[in-house]
mmCIF file of C-alpha atoms in Angstrom:
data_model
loop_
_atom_site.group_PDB
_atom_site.id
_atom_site.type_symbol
_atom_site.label_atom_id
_atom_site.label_comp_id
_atom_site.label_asym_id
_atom_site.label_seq_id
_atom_site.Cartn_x
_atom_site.Cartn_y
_atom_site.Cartn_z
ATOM 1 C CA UNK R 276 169.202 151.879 180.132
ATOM 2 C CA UNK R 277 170.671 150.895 176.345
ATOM 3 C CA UNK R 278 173.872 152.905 175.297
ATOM 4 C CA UNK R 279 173.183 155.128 172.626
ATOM 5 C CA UNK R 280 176.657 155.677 171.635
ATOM 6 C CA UNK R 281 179.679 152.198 170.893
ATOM 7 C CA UNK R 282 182.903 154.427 169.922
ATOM 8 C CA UNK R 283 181.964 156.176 166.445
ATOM 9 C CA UNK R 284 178.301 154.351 166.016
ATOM 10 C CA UNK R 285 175.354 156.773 167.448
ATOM 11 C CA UNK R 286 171.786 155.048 167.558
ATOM 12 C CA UNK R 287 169.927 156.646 164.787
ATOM 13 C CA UNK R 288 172.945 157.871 162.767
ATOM 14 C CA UNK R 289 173.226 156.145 158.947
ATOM 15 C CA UNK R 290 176.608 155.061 158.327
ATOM 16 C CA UNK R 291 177.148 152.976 155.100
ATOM 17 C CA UNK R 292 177.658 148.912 155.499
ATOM 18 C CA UNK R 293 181.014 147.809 153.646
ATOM 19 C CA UNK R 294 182.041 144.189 154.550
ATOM 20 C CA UNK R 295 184.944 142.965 152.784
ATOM 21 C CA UNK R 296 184.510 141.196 149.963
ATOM 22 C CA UNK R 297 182.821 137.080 149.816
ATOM 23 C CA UNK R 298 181.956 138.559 153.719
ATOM 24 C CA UNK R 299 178.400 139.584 154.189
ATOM 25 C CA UNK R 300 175.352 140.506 152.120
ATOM 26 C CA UNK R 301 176.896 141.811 148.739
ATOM 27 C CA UNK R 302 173.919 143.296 147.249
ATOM 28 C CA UNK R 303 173.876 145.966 150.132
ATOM 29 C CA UNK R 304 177.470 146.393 150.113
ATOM 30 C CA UNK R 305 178.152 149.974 149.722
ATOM 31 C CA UNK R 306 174.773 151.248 150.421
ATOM 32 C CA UNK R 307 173.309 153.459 153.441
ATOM 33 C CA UNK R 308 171.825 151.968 156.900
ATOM 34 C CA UNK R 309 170.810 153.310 160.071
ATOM 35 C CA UNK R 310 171.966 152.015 163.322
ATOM 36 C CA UNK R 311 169.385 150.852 165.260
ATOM 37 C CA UNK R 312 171.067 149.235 168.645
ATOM 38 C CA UNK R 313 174.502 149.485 169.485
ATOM 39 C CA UNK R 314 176.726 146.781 171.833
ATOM 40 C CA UNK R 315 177.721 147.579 175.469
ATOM 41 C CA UNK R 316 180.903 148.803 175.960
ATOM 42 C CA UNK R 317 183.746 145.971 175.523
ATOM 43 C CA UNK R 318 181.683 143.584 174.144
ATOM 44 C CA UNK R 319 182.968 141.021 172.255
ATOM 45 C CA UNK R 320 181.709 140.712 169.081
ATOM 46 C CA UNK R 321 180.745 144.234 168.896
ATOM 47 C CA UNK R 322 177.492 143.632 166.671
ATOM 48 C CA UNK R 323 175.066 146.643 165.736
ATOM 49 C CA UNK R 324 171.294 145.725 164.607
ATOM 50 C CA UNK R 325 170.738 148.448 161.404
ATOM 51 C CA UNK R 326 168.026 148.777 158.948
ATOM 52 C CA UNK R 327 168.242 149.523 155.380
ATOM 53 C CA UNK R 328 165.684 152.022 153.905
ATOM 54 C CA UNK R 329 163.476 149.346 152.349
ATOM 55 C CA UNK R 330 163.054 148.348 155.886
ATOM 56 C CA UNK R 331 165.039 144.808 156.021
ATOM 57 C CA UNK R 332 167.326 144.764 159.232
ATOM 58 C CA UNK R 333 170.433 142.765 160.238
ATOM 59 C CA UNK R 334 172.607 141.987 162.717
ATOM 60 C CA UNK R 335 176.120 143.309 161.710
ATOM 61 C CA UNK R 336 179.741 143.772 163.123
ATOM 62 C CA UNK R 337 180.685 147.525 163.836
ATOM 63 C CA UNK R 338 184.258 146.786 161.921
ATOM 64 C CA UNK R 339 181.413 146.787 158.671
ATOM 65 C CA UNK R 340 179.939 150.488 159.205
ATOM 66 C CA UNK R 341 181.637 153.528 157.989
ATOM 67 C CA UNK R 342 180.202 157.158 158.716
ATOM 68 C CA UNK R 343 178.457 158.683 155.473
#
């Protein structure tokens, strides 16, 4: 069975995607996405897959999301 919880990230929660800056996709920095898969506990990297409303989805590290 798939986790549904990785520390504060909940599958199906939106949490908004804020990589640092030069780091990422700057055009959705700052803007809402929902958390589609989370990592297994102690996984290292700890990436989430999340979609954006317009319904492209990525592969990012959980450092990157921060609850809405």
């Amino acid at each position: 069975m798939k986790p549904l919880k990785y520390r504060w990230i909940t599958v199906g929660q939106e949490y908004r995607y804020g990589p640092k800056l030069g780091k990422g996709d700057d055009a959705r920095r700052g803007t809402a996405c929902t958390a589609l898969t989370v990592p297994r506990a102690g996984s290292k990297p700890a990436n989430v897959l999340v979609q954006w409303p317009d319904g492209h989805t990525a592969i990012v590290p959980s450092g990157v999301l921060r609850a809405v």
